Coordinates of C-alpha atoms in Angstrom, one line a residue:
M1 CA -128.9 -7.0 53.4
G2 CA -128.9 -5.1 56.6
A3 CA -127.0 -1.9 57.0
S4 CA -125.0 -2.7 60.1
T5 CA -123.9 -6.3 59.2
R6 CA -121.9 -4.3 56.1
K7 CA -120.5 -2.2 58.1
Q8 CA -119.3 -5.1 60.6
G9 CA -118.0 -6.0 58.0
V10 CA -115.4 -3.5 56.7
Q11 CA -114.9 -2.7 60.1
K12 CA -113.3 -6.2 60.9
D13 CA -111.3 -6.4 57.9
R14 CA -110.4 -2.5 57.2
K15 CA -107.1 -3.7 59.3
S16 CA -106.1 -6.4 56.5
N17 CA -108.0 -5.8 53.3
T18 CA -105.6 -4.9 50.1
D19 CA -102.0 -5.8 51.5
T20 CA -103.2 -9.9 52.1
S21 CA -105.9 -9.7 49.0
Q22 CA -103.0 -9.0 46.4
N23 CA -101.5 -12.3 47.9
K24 CA -104.5 -14.2 47.4
K25 CA -105.8 -16.0 44.5
P26 CA -109.2 -14.4 43.0
L27 CA -112.1 -16.0 45.3
P28 CA -114.1 -18.3 42.9
V29 CA -117.8 -17.0 42.6
T30 CA -120.7 -19.6 41.0
V31 CA -124.0 -17.4 40.7
L32 CA -127.0 -19.5 40.0
S33 CA -129.9 -18.0 38.2
G34 CA -133.4 -18.9 37.0
F35 CA -137.1 -18.0 37.5
L36 CA -139.1 -19.4 40.8
G37 CA -140.0 -22.5 40.8
S38 CA -137.4 -23.9 38.2
G39 CA -135.3 -25.8 41.4
K40 CA -132.6 -23.1 41.7
T41 CA -133.1 -23.4 45.4
T42 CA -132.6 -26.9 45.9
L43 CA -129.9 -26.9 44.2
L44 CA -127.9 -24.7 46.3
R45 CA -129.1 -27.1 49.1
W46 CA -128.2 -30.1 47.0
I47 CA -124.5 -28.2 47.0
L48 CA -124.1 -27.2 50.2
Q49 CA -125.4 -30.9 51.7
S50 CA -122.9 -32.6 49.1
P51 CA -120.6 -35.2 50.8
D52 CA -118.2 -35.3 47.3
Y53 CA -116.7 -32.2 47.4
G54 CA -115.1 -30.4 50.5
L55 CA -115.0 -26.8 50.5
R56 CA -115.1 -23.5 52.7
I57 CA -117.9 -22.0 50.7
A58 CA -119.7 -18.7 51.8
V59 CA -122.8 -18.0 50.2
I60 CA -125.3 -14.9 49.0
V61 CA -129.1 -15.3 48.8
N62 CA -130.3 -12.4 46.8
D63 CA -134.3 -12.4 47.4
M64 CA -136.9 -9.5 46.0
A65 CA -138.8 -9.7 48.8
S66 CA -138.8 -7.7 52.0
V67 CA -138.2 -11.3 53.8
N68 CA -135.7 -13.3 52.3
I69 CA -137.3 -16.6 51.9
D70 CA -134.7 -18.8 50.2
G71 CA -132.1 -16.9 52.7
N72 CA -134.2 -18.3 55.5
L73 CA -134.1 -22.0 54.3
I74 CA -130.4 -21.9 53.4
A75 CA -129.6 -21.0 56.6
H76 CA -131.5 -23.4 58.7
S77 CA -130.6 -26.3 56.2
N78 CA -128.4 -29.0 57.4
I79 CA -125.2 -29.7 56.5
A80 CA -124.3 -32.8 55.6
P81 CA -120.5 -34.9 56.7
S82 CA -118.5 -36.1 53.9
K83 CA -118.3 -39.9 53.0
T84 CA -114.2 -39.5 53.4
S85 CA -114.3 -36.8 55.9
S86 CA -112.1 -37.6 58.9
K87 CA -110.8 -35.5 62.3
D88 CA -107.8 -35.6 60.2
K89 CA -109.2 -34.0 57.5
P90 CA -111.7 -31.7 58.3
D91 CA -112.1 -29.8 55.0
G92 CA -114.1 -33.0 54.4
V93 CA -117.2 -31.2 55.2
V94 CA -118.9 -28.4 53.0
F95 CA -118.3 -25.6 55.3
K96 CA -121.6 -23.1 55.1
E97 CA -119.9 -20.9 56.8
K98 CA -121.2 -17.0 55.9
I99 CA -125.0 -16.7 54.7
V100 CA -125.0 -13.0 53.2
Q101 CA -129.0 -12.1 52.4
M102 CA -129.5 -9.5 49.9
Q103 CA -133.2 -8.2 49.5
N104 CA -135.5 -5.7 48.7
G105 CA -134.1 -5.3 45.1
C106 CA -132.2 -7.4 42.6
I107 CA -128.7 -7.8 42.2
C108 CA -128.8 -6.8 38.2
C109 CA -130.5 -3.4 38.8
T110 CA -130.1 -1.8 42.6
L111 CA -127.9 -4.2 44.5
R112 CA -124.8 -4.9 42.3
S113 CA -123.0 -1.9 44.8
D114 CA -123.9 -4.7 47.5
L115 CA -123.0 -7.5 45.3
L116 CA -119.5 -5.4 45.3
T117 CA -119.2 -4.4 49.0
E118 CA -119.6 -8.1 50.4
L119 CA -117.8 -10.1 47.6
A120 CA -114.5 -7.9 48.6
R121 CA -115.2 -8.4 52.6
L122 CA -115.5 -12.3 51.6
A123 CA -112.3 -11.9 49.7
W124 CA -110.6 -9.7 52.4
S125 CA -111.8 -12.0 55.4
E126 CA -109.2 -14.1 57.8
K127 CA -111.6 -16.9 57.0
A128 CA -110.1 -17.9 54.0
F129 CA -113.2 -19.3 52.0
D130 CA -112.4 -21.2 49.1
H131 CA -115.3 -20.2 46.7
V132 CA -118.8 -18.1 46.9
L133 CA -122.1 -19.9 45.7
V134 CA -124.7 -16.5 44.5
E135 CA -128.6 -17.7 44.2
S136 CA -129.6 -14.3 42.5
S137 CA -133.0 -13.1 42.4
G138 CA -135.8 -14.6 40.0
I139 CA -136.0 -11.8 38.1
S140 CA -131.9 -11.2 37.7
E141 CA -130.0 -11.2 34.3
P142 CA -126.7 -13.3 34.3
Q143 CA -125.2 -10.7 32.1
Q144 CA -125.8 -7.7 33.8
V145 CA -124.7 -10.1 37.6
A146 CA -121.9 -10.7 35.6
E147 CA -120.9 -7.0 34.7
T148 CA -120.6 -6.5 38.4
F149 CA -117.2 -8.0 38.3
T150 CA -115.9 -5.8 35.5
A151 CA -113.3 -2.3 36.5
E152 CA -115.1 -0.1 34.5
L153 CA -118.2 -0.9 36.9
T154 CA -116.4 -0.5 40.0
E155 CA -115.1 2.5 38.6
A156 CA -118.1 4.0 37.8
M157 CA -119.8 3.3 41.5
A158 CA -116.6 4.7 43.0
D159 CA -117.8 7.7 41.0
A160 CA -121.3 8.0 41.9
E161 CA -122.8 10.2 44.1
G162 CA -125.0 9.7 47.4
M163 CA -123.8 6.5 48.8
E164 CA -122.7 6.6 52.5
T165 CA -119.1 6.7 53.5
E166 CA -117.6 3.3 54.3
E167 CA -118.8 2.1 51.0
K168 CA -117.5 4.8 48.8
E169 CA -114.3 3.4 50.4
T170 CA -114.4 0.2 50.1
F171 CA -115.1 1.1 46.1
L172 CA -112.4 3.2 46.3
R173 CA -109.7 0.5 47.4
V174 CA -111.5 -2.0 45.1
A175 CA -111.1 0.5 42.0
Q176 CA -107.5 0.8 43.1
I177 CA -106.4 -2.5 43.0
G178 CA -108.2 -2.9 39.5
G179 CA -111.2 -3.6 39.9
L180 CA -113.5 -6.1 41.7
K181 CA -111.6 -8.7 39.7
T182 CA -108.4 -8.9 41.2
L183 CA -110.6 -10.1 44.4
A184 CA -113.1 -12.0 43.2
T185 CA -113.9 -13.9 39.8
I186 CA -116.4 -15.9 37.8
D187 CA -116.0 -19.4 38.0
T188 CA -119.2 -20.6 36.6
M189 CA -122.1 -18.8 35.5
V190 CA -125.5 -21.6 35.7
T191 CA -128.9 -21.5 34.7
V192 CA -131.4 -23.5 35.9
V193 CA -134.6 -24.1 33.8
D194 CA -138.3 -25.6 34.3
A195 CA -138.4 -28.2 31.5
F196 CA -142.4 -28.9 32.7
R197 CA -142.9 -24.9 32.1
F198 CA -140.5 -24.0 29.3
F199 CA -142.5 -23.0 26.6
S200 CA -145.5 -21.6 28.0
E201 CA -142.7 -19.4 29.4
F202 CA -141.8 -18.1 26.0
N203 CA -145.1 -18.0 25.1
T204 CA -146.4 -15.4 27.7
A205 CA -147.1 -11.5 27.1
E206 CA -146.4 -11.2 31.1
F207 CA -144.2 -8.4 31.9
L208 CA -142.1 -8.7 35.4
Q209 CA -145.0 -6.8 37.2
D210 CA -147.6 -8.7 36.1
R211 CA -146.1 -11.9 37.7
Y212 CA -144.6 -10.5 40.8
G213 CA -146.3 -7.1 41.3
K214 CA -145.3 -4.0 42.2
G215 CA -144.2 -4.5 45.6
E216 CA -142.0 -6.9 43.9
V217 CA -140.5 -5.1 41.0
P218 CA -139.5 -1.5 40.9
E219 CA -141.6 0.4 38.9
E220 CA -139.5 1.3 36.6
D221 CA -138.7 -2.2 35.3
Q222 CA -140.3 -3.1 32.5
R223 CA -138.9 -6.2 31.4
T224 CA -141.1 -9.0 29.7
I225 CA -140.9 -12.5 31.3
S226 CA -140.2 -14.3 28.2
D227 CA -137.0 -11.6 27.0
L228 CA -135.5 -12.5 30.5
F229 CA -136.0 -16.1 30.1
A230 CA -133.8 -16.0 27.1
D231 CA -131.2 -13.8 28.7
Q232 CA -131.1 -16.2 32.0
I233 CA -130.5 -19.1 28.7
E234 CA -128.2 -17.4 26.6
F235 CA -125.8 -15.7 29.2
A236 CA -125.1 -19.0 30.9
N237 CA -122.1 -21.6 30.4
V238 CA -123.8 -24.5 32.7
I239 CA -127.4 -24.7 32.2
I240 CA -129.6 -27.4 34.3
I241 CA -132.6 -29.0 33.0
N242 CA -134.7 -29.6 35.7
K243 CA -137.4 -31.9 36.2
T244 CA -137.2 -33.7 33.7
D245 CA -139.4 -36.5 35.2
M246 CA -142.4 -34.4 34.3
V247 CA -142.2 -34.0 30.9
D248 CA -142.0 -36.9 28.3
K249 CA -138.9 -37.8 25.6
A250 CA -140.1 -36.0 23.1
T251 CA -140.9 -32.7 25.0
L252 CA -137.6 -33.4 26.8
G253 CA -135.9 -33.7 23.4
R254 CA -137.1 -30.6 22.1
V255 CA -136.8 -28.1 25.7
R256 CA -132.9 -29.6 24.9
A257 CA -132.7 -28.5 21.4
Y258 CA -133.8 -25.4 21.8
V259 CA -131.7 -24.3 24.7
Q260 CA -128.2 -25.5 22.4
K261 CA -129.7 -23.8 20.1
L262 CA -130.3 -20.4 22.3
N263 CA -126.7 -21.2 23.6
P264 CA -124.3 -23.6 21.6
A265 CA -121.5 -23.1 24.0
A266 CA -123.2 -24.0 27.0
K267 CA -122.9 -27.8 28.8
I268 CA -126.2 -28.5 29.4
I269 CA -127.2 -30.9 31.9
E270 CA -130.6 -33.2 32.8
T271 CA -132.2 -33.7 35.8
K272 CA -134.7 -33.7 39.1
Y273 CA -135.0 -33.0 41.8
S274 CA -131.7 -30.3 40.8
K275 CA -129.4 -33.2 41.9
V276 CA -126.0 -32.5 39.8
D277 CA -122.6 -33.3 40.4
V278 CA -121.0 -30.2 42.3
K279 CA -118.0 -30.6 40.2
E280 CA -120.5 -29.1 37.4
M281 CA -120.6 -26.0 39.0
L282 CA -117.7 -25.6 41.4
N283 CA -114.0 -25.2 40.4
T284 CA -114.7 -25.2 36.8
G285 CA -113.0 -22.5 35.5
A286 CA -115.0 -22.5 32.6
F287 CA -116.7 -19.3 31.9
N288 CA -115.3 -16.3 30.0
F289 CA -117.1 -13.0 30.2
A290 CA -115.8 -12.3 26.0
E291 CA -117.1 -15.4 24.9
A292 CA -120.3 -16.1 26.5
V293 CA -121.1 -12.7 24.9
L294 CA -119.8 -14.0 21.9
S295 CA -121.5 -17.8 22.2
L296 CA -124.8 -16.0 22.2
G297 CA -127.3 -18.4 19.7
W298 CA -128.4 -15.1 17.5
L299 CA -125.1 -13.0 17.7
R300 CA -123.1 -16.9 16.4
S301 CA -125.7 -17.4 13.6
L302 CA -124.5 -14.4 12.3
H303 CA -121.3 -15.2 11.9
E304 CA -121.8 -19.4 11.1
M305 CA -122.8 -18.1 8.2
T306 CA -121.9 -20.0 4.8
V307 CA -122.5 -19.6 1.0
M308 CA -124.4 -22.2 -0.7
D309 CA -125.0 -23.2 -4.4
V310 CA -129.0 -23.2 -5.2
D311 CA -130.1 -24.1 -8.0
G312 CA -127.5 -22.1 -9.8
K313 CA -128.4 -19.2 -7.4
K314 CA -125.8 -17.9 -4.5
R315 CA -127.6 -18.5 -1.3
I316 CA -126.8 -17.2 2.5
A317 CA -127.4 -20.5 5.0
P318 CA -126.8 -21.7 8.1
K319 CA -123.7 -24.2 8.2
P320 CA -124.9 -27.8 7.6
E321 CA -126.3 -29.6 11.0
T322 CA -128.5 -32.2 12.3
L323 CA -132.0 -30.8 12.8
E324 CA -133.7 -32.9 15.3
Y325 CA -137.0 -32.0 16.3
G326 CA -137.0 -29.7 13.7
I327 CA -135.5 -26.9 15.2
G328 CA -132.8 -24.1 13.2
S329 CA -132.1 -21.1 12.5
F330 CA -131.7 -18.6 9.7
V331 CA -130.9 -14.6 9.0
Y332 CA -132.7 -12.5 6.8
R333 CA -130.8 -10.2 4.8
A334 CA -131.6 -7.3 2.4
R335 CA -130.3 -3.8 1.2
R336 CA -133.1 -1.9 0.7
P337 CA -135.2 -0.1 4.0
F338 CA -138.2 -1.3 5.4
D339 CA -141.9 0.5 4.9
P340 CA -142.7 1.8 8.6
L341 CA -146.3 0.8 7.7
K342 CA -146.4 -2.3 6.3
L343 CA -143.7 -3.8 8.4
Y344 CA -145.7 -2.2 11.0
Q345 CA -148.8 -4.2 10.0
A346 CA -147.2 -7.4 9.1
L347 CA -146.6 -8.0 12.7
E348 CA -149.5 -6.1 14.3
G349 CA -151.8 -8.4 16.5
N350 CA -149.6 -11.4 16.1
F351 CA -147.0 -10.2 18.6
V352 CA -147.3 -7.4 21.8
L353 CA -145.3 -4.6 20.3
L354 CA -143.0 -2.8 22.7
Q355 CA -141.5 0.4 21.7
D356 CA -138.3 2.1 23.3
E357 CA -138.4 6.1 23.7
L358 CA -136.2 8.9 24.3
E359 CA -138.0 10.2 27.2
D360 CA -138.2 13.9 27.1
D361 CA -137.0 15.5 30.0
N362 CA -138.1 19.2 28.8
E363 CA -140.7 19.1 27.0
G364 CA -141.7 22.6 27.2
D365 CA -138.3 23.9 25.7
V366 CA -138.3 21.1 22.9
E367 CA -140.4 21.7 19.5
D368 CA -142.9 18.7 18.9
H369 CA -141.8 17.8 15.5
D370 CA -144.8 15.7 14.4
M371 CA -146.8 19.0 14.6
T372 CA -144.4 20.4 12.5
E373 CA -145.4 21.1 8.5
V374 CA -142.3 20.8 5.7
D375 CA -142.5 24.3 3.4
S376 CA -143.0 22.3 0.4
D377 CA -140.7 25.0 -1.3
Q378 CA -137.7 24.1 0.7
G379 CA -136.0 22.0 -1.5
S380 CA -138.5 19.4 -1.6
D381 CA -139.5 17.9 -4.9
E382 CA -143.2 18.2 -5.5
T383 CA -143.3 15.0 -8.0
L384 CA -143.0 12.8 -5.0
K385 CA -145.3 14.2 -2.7
G386 CA -148.0 12.2 -1.8
S387 CA -147.0 9.6 -4.4
D388 CA -146.8 6.7 -2.4
K389 CA -148.6 7.7 0.9
D390 CA -152.0 7.4 1.4
S391 CA -153.3 10.8 3.2
E392 CA -155.8 8.5 5.2
N393 CA -152.4 6.3 6.7
S394 CA -151.3 9.0 8.7
H395 CA -155.1 8.6 10.6
L396 CA -155.8 5.3 10.8
E397 CA -157.4 3.6 13.6
R398 CA -155.3 1.0 15.2
P399 CA -157.2 -1.7 16.2
E400 CA -157.3 -3.2 20.0
Y401 CA -155.9 -6.9 20.4
T402 CA -155.9 -8.2 23.8
N403 CA -152.8 -10.4 25.2
E404 CA -155.5 -13.4 25.0
Q405 CA -155.8 -12.7 21.1
I406 CA -152.2 -11.8 20.2
L407 CA -150.9 -15.4 22.1
S408 CA -153.7 -17.4 20.3
N409 CA -153.2 -15.7 16.5
K410 CA -149.4 -16.1 17.2
K411 CA -149.7 -19.5 17.9
S412 CA -152.5 -20.4 14.8
H413 CA -150.1 -18.1 12.5
P414 CA -148.8 -20.1 10.2
L415 CA -145.2 -18.1 10.2
F416 CA -144.8 -17.1 13.7
S417 CA -146.7 -20.2 15.4
G418 CA -142.5 -21.9 15.4
L419 CA -140.8 -18.9 16.0
H420 CA -139.5 -18.7 19.8
R421 CA -136.2 -15.9 19.6
S422 CA -135.2 -13.8 17.3
K423 CA -132.7 -10.6 17.2
G424 CA -130.6 -8.3 14.7
R425 CA -130.6 -4.5 13.4
F426 CA -133.1 -3.4 10.5
W427 CA -133.4 -0.4 8.5
L428 CA -136.5 2.3 8.3
A429 CA -137.3 4.5 5.2
T430 CA -138.4 7.0 7.3
R431 CA -135.0 7.1 10.3
P432 CA -131.9 6.5 7.6
S433 CA -130.3 8.0 9.8
Q434 CA -130.7 5.1 12.5
M435 CA -129.4 1.7 13.4
G436 CA -133.1 -0.1 14.5
Y437 CA -132.8 -3.0 17.2
W438 CA -135.0 -5.8 17.1
S439 CA -135.9 -8.5 19.5
T440 CA -138.5 -11.0 20.2
A441 CA -138.7 -13.8 22.5
G442 CA -141.8 -15.8 22.5
A443 CA -144.5 -13.3 21.5
M444 CA -143.3 -9.9 22.8
L445 CA -141.6 -8.3 20.7
T446 CA -139.1 -5.4 21.4
F447 CA -138.2 -1.8 19.1
G448 CA -135.7 0.5 19.4
S449 CA -132.6 2.3 18.0
E450 CA -129.4 0.9 19.4
Q451 CA -126.6 3.4 17.6
P452 CA -126.6 5.5 14.5
W453 CA -125.3 4.1 11.4
F454 CA -121.8 3.8 11.3
C455 CA -121.8 5.3 8.1
T456 CA -123.4 8.4 9.3
I457 CA -120.9 9.1 11.1
P458 CA -117.2 10.2 11.0
C459 CA -114.7 7.5 11.2
E460 CA -113.3 8.7 14.0
R461 CA -116.4 8.6 16.6
W462 CA -116.6 4.5 16.1
H463 CA -113.9 3.9 18.7
A464 CA -112.8 1.5 16.9
D465 CA -109.4 -0.2 16.9
E466 CA -107.4 -2.0 13.6
D467 CA -109.4 -5.3 14.1
E468 CA -112.9 -3.5 14.5
E469 CA -112.5 -0.9 11.9
R470 CA -112.0 -4.0 9.3
N471 CA -114.4 -5.2 10.6
I472 CA -116.9 -2.6 10.5
R473 CA -116.0 -1.7 6.9
A474 CA -116.8 -5.0 6.3
D475 CA -120.8 -4.0 6.6
F476 CA -120.4 -1.0 3.7
V477 CA -121.7 -1.9 0.5
G478 CA -122.1 1.1 -2.1
E479 CA -124.1 4.5 -1.6
W480 CA -126.0 3.2 1.6
G481 CA -123.0 2.2 3.4
D482 CA -124.0 -0.4 6.6
R483 CA -127.3 0.5 6.5
R484 CA -129.3 -3.2 6.4
Q485 CA -131.8 -5.8 7.4
E486 CA -129.9 -8.5 9.9
L487 CA -132.3 -10.2 11.5
V488 CA -131.8 -14.0 13.1
F489 CA -134.8 -16.0 13.4
I490 CA -134.8 -19.3 15.7
G491 CA -137.7 -21.8 16.0
E492 CA -138.9 -25.0 15.4
K493 CA -139.7 -25.4 12.0
L494 CA -139.8 -22.2 10.5
D495 CA -140.8 -21.8 7.2
E496 CA -137.4 -20.1 5.8
A497 CA -139.0 -19.4 2.4
G498 CA -142.3 -17.7 3.7
L499 CA -140.9 -15.8 6.4
K500 CA -138.7 -14.0 3.9
K501 CA -141.3 -13.3 1.6
M502 CA -143.5 -11.7 3.8
L503 CA -140.8 -9.6 5.0
D504 CA -139.6 -8.9 1.5
G505 CA -143.4 -7.4 0.9
C506 CA -142.4 -4.8 3.2
L507 CA -139.3 -3.6 1.9
L508 CA -139.2 -0.7 -0.7
G509 CA -140.0 -2.1 -4.2
K510 CA -137.7 -0.4 -7.0
V511 CA -139.5 2.3 -7.8
E512 CA -139.9 3.5 -4.4
M513 CA -136.0 3.0 -3.8
R514 CA -135.1 5.5 -6.7
K515 CA -137.7 8.1 -4.9
W516 CA -136.0 7.0 -1.0
E517 CA -132.9 7.9 -3.2
R518 CA -133.8 10.7 -4.6
V519 CA -134.3 12.3 -1.4
M520 CA -131.6 11.1 0.4
R521 CA -129.4 12.8 -2.5
M522 CA -131.1 15.9 -1.8
K523 CA -128.3 18.8 -1.6
G524 CA -128.6 21.3 0.9
L525 CA -131.3 19.6 2.9
S526 CA -130.3 18.7 6.9
D527 CA -130.7 14.9 8.5
E528 CA -134.0 15.7 9.9
E529 CA -135.3 17.8 6.8
K530 CA -134.9 14.7 4.7
E531 CA -136.3 13.1 7.3
E532 CA -139.6 14.7 7.1
E533 CA -139.5 14.5 3.4
L534 CA -139.3 10.8 3.4
R535 CA -142.2 11.3 6.1
E536 CA -144.2 12.8 3.5
L537 CA -143.8 9.2 1.6
W538 CA -144.4 6.9 4.2
A539 CA -145.9 6.7 6.9
D540 CA -144.3 6.6 10.4
D541 CA -147.3 7.4 12.7
Y542 CA -147.2 4.0 14.3
W543 CA -143.5 4.2 15.6
T544 CA -142.3 6.0 18.8
E545 CA -139.5 8.8 18.2
W546 CA -135.7 7.5 18.5
P547 CA -132.9 9.4 20.0
R548 CA -130.1 9.6 17.5
G549 CA -126.4 11.6 17.5
A550 CA -125.2 11.7 21.1
E551 CA -128.2 10.8 22.9
E552 CA -127.7 7.4 20.7
E553 CA -124.2 6.7 21.6
E554 CA -124.6 7.6 25.0
H555 CA -127.1 4.7 25.4
E556 CA -125.7 2.6 23.2
H557 CA -124.9 0.1 26.0
D558 CA -128.0 0.8 28.1
H559 CA -130.4 -0.1 25.5
D560 CA -132.3 -2.9 27.7
H561 CA -131.5 -1.7 31.3
D562 CA -131.5 2.2 30.9
H563 CA -135.0 3.1 33.0
D564 CA -134.2 6.8 33.7
H565 CA -133.9 8.1 29.7
Y566 CA -136.9 5.4 27.7
H567 CA -140.3 4.9 28.2
R568 CA -141.6 1.7 26.7
H569 CA -144.4 1.9 24.7
H570 CA -147.1 -1.5 24.6
H571 CA -149.1 -1.4 21.4
G572 CA -150.5 -5.0 22.0
H573 CA -153.9 -3.2 23.2
G574 CA -153.7 -0.6 20.8
H575 CA -152.6 1.7 23.8
A576 CA -149.5 3.4 24.6
Y577 CA -148.1 1.5 27.8
A578 CA -145.9 4.1 29.8
Q579 CA -144.0 3.3 32.9

């Protein structure tokens, strides 16, 4: 979007700004998301040409390219008059009064400020628009776009340095009236998926840069195709399965079942050529940010569990549901830590393993803990050392796998072939204070650390209200608090017993657990010293360093998008992938 366009709009609307905006209802916004080729732009043109809805619509089109192709197509499209329109009813036409083209960036990463500015300008405009349509770029995440409307983000942008004066003035004015949500609100969040390419988007080892090139995707953007595809599905409240004419009935049924499992609360519409009743997408008032976050399929699976009696034993299982096409989910839970080497070796070669690691901004000033030897006389128990850890484990050569081999291995694996999505938290024996983050989409598996386990930090630092604190404490069990394995698996014809047996085999055994507990109970040792002791027992070499303490809390909410402080390491080929 050109700077001159923005300046003209701000100057023109400066006189009317906040006073008139307070007398208006927030401008409803429909956001269209979806991969390139899914039919997103076709849907936008269909809405604008629809004879069934009379609205004055402003359109914001976001494209990664330097030339906004989608914006040019929309700008030159014809608007069809309504069948019921007349000279006396000029609103019987969908008015495309304004096309705003945003390019050279992605709304969710680099153009949030532009989106906020344009929406504020449209809300203050004298043209009195009825609705705004935003076609986000193919690599935008709906949740990140939605966060643009929060008061917190507006305040953060207003405090940022280095922006243009007029842009900062706009942010300050918007912040003073309570954020963008007082001027504009998300009405509907729509994601378009291509039924024909649905499964291939999951079964790929591509990064966004692989598909679109570094010229279109910023170098620091290390997201994967399958993760983004899942994100786009999970956060929408309307999902359009397009190109239904290109798949058979059975495949369409599988696609719908997967979408429903990934996002149980969304309205699902099947169509071809993106022809959808516009009333399903405009002025629905159906989107709710908090509900969208809570409706994520993996998160809902955690809470929609029930205790069932199976052969006299109490088992946690999903609430009964019709599993047509064999698509379902289950939650793996355990209260013992994983042996880090066993877990890594169980997954290696079957997934492209990606690890987030804290970037060391002061490499010369920070001691390299991997090279530090533990003094065996300082609080250690000699009977523990070397009892379980094979001395060769630390130096095992990591096998090399190509992405093609990994995809083939996963496809033929008896436990992983039907797995399309998993997410949750996990506990490594060698990292007792750090909550592990686990997320798979197709063959891409990302590890990292979300935050410390709550049991390792004082409750006054939880920043939780009464209800939240009660929920946190409900996860505490015994001496080791909320440390646990809690992973949701979503897929087709999953071998639940087989997956559970495999994961159970990666846990510390009873004897190993007693040794782990003895280290944790050693007096006079700091958390770091205890970790060093634990790493003498269990090989930890394949895992990258995770942030701890204040660093963990600072980045807790920015796990997926904090490109400034994290490297992502790709171990699928047996070498580090860092950018």
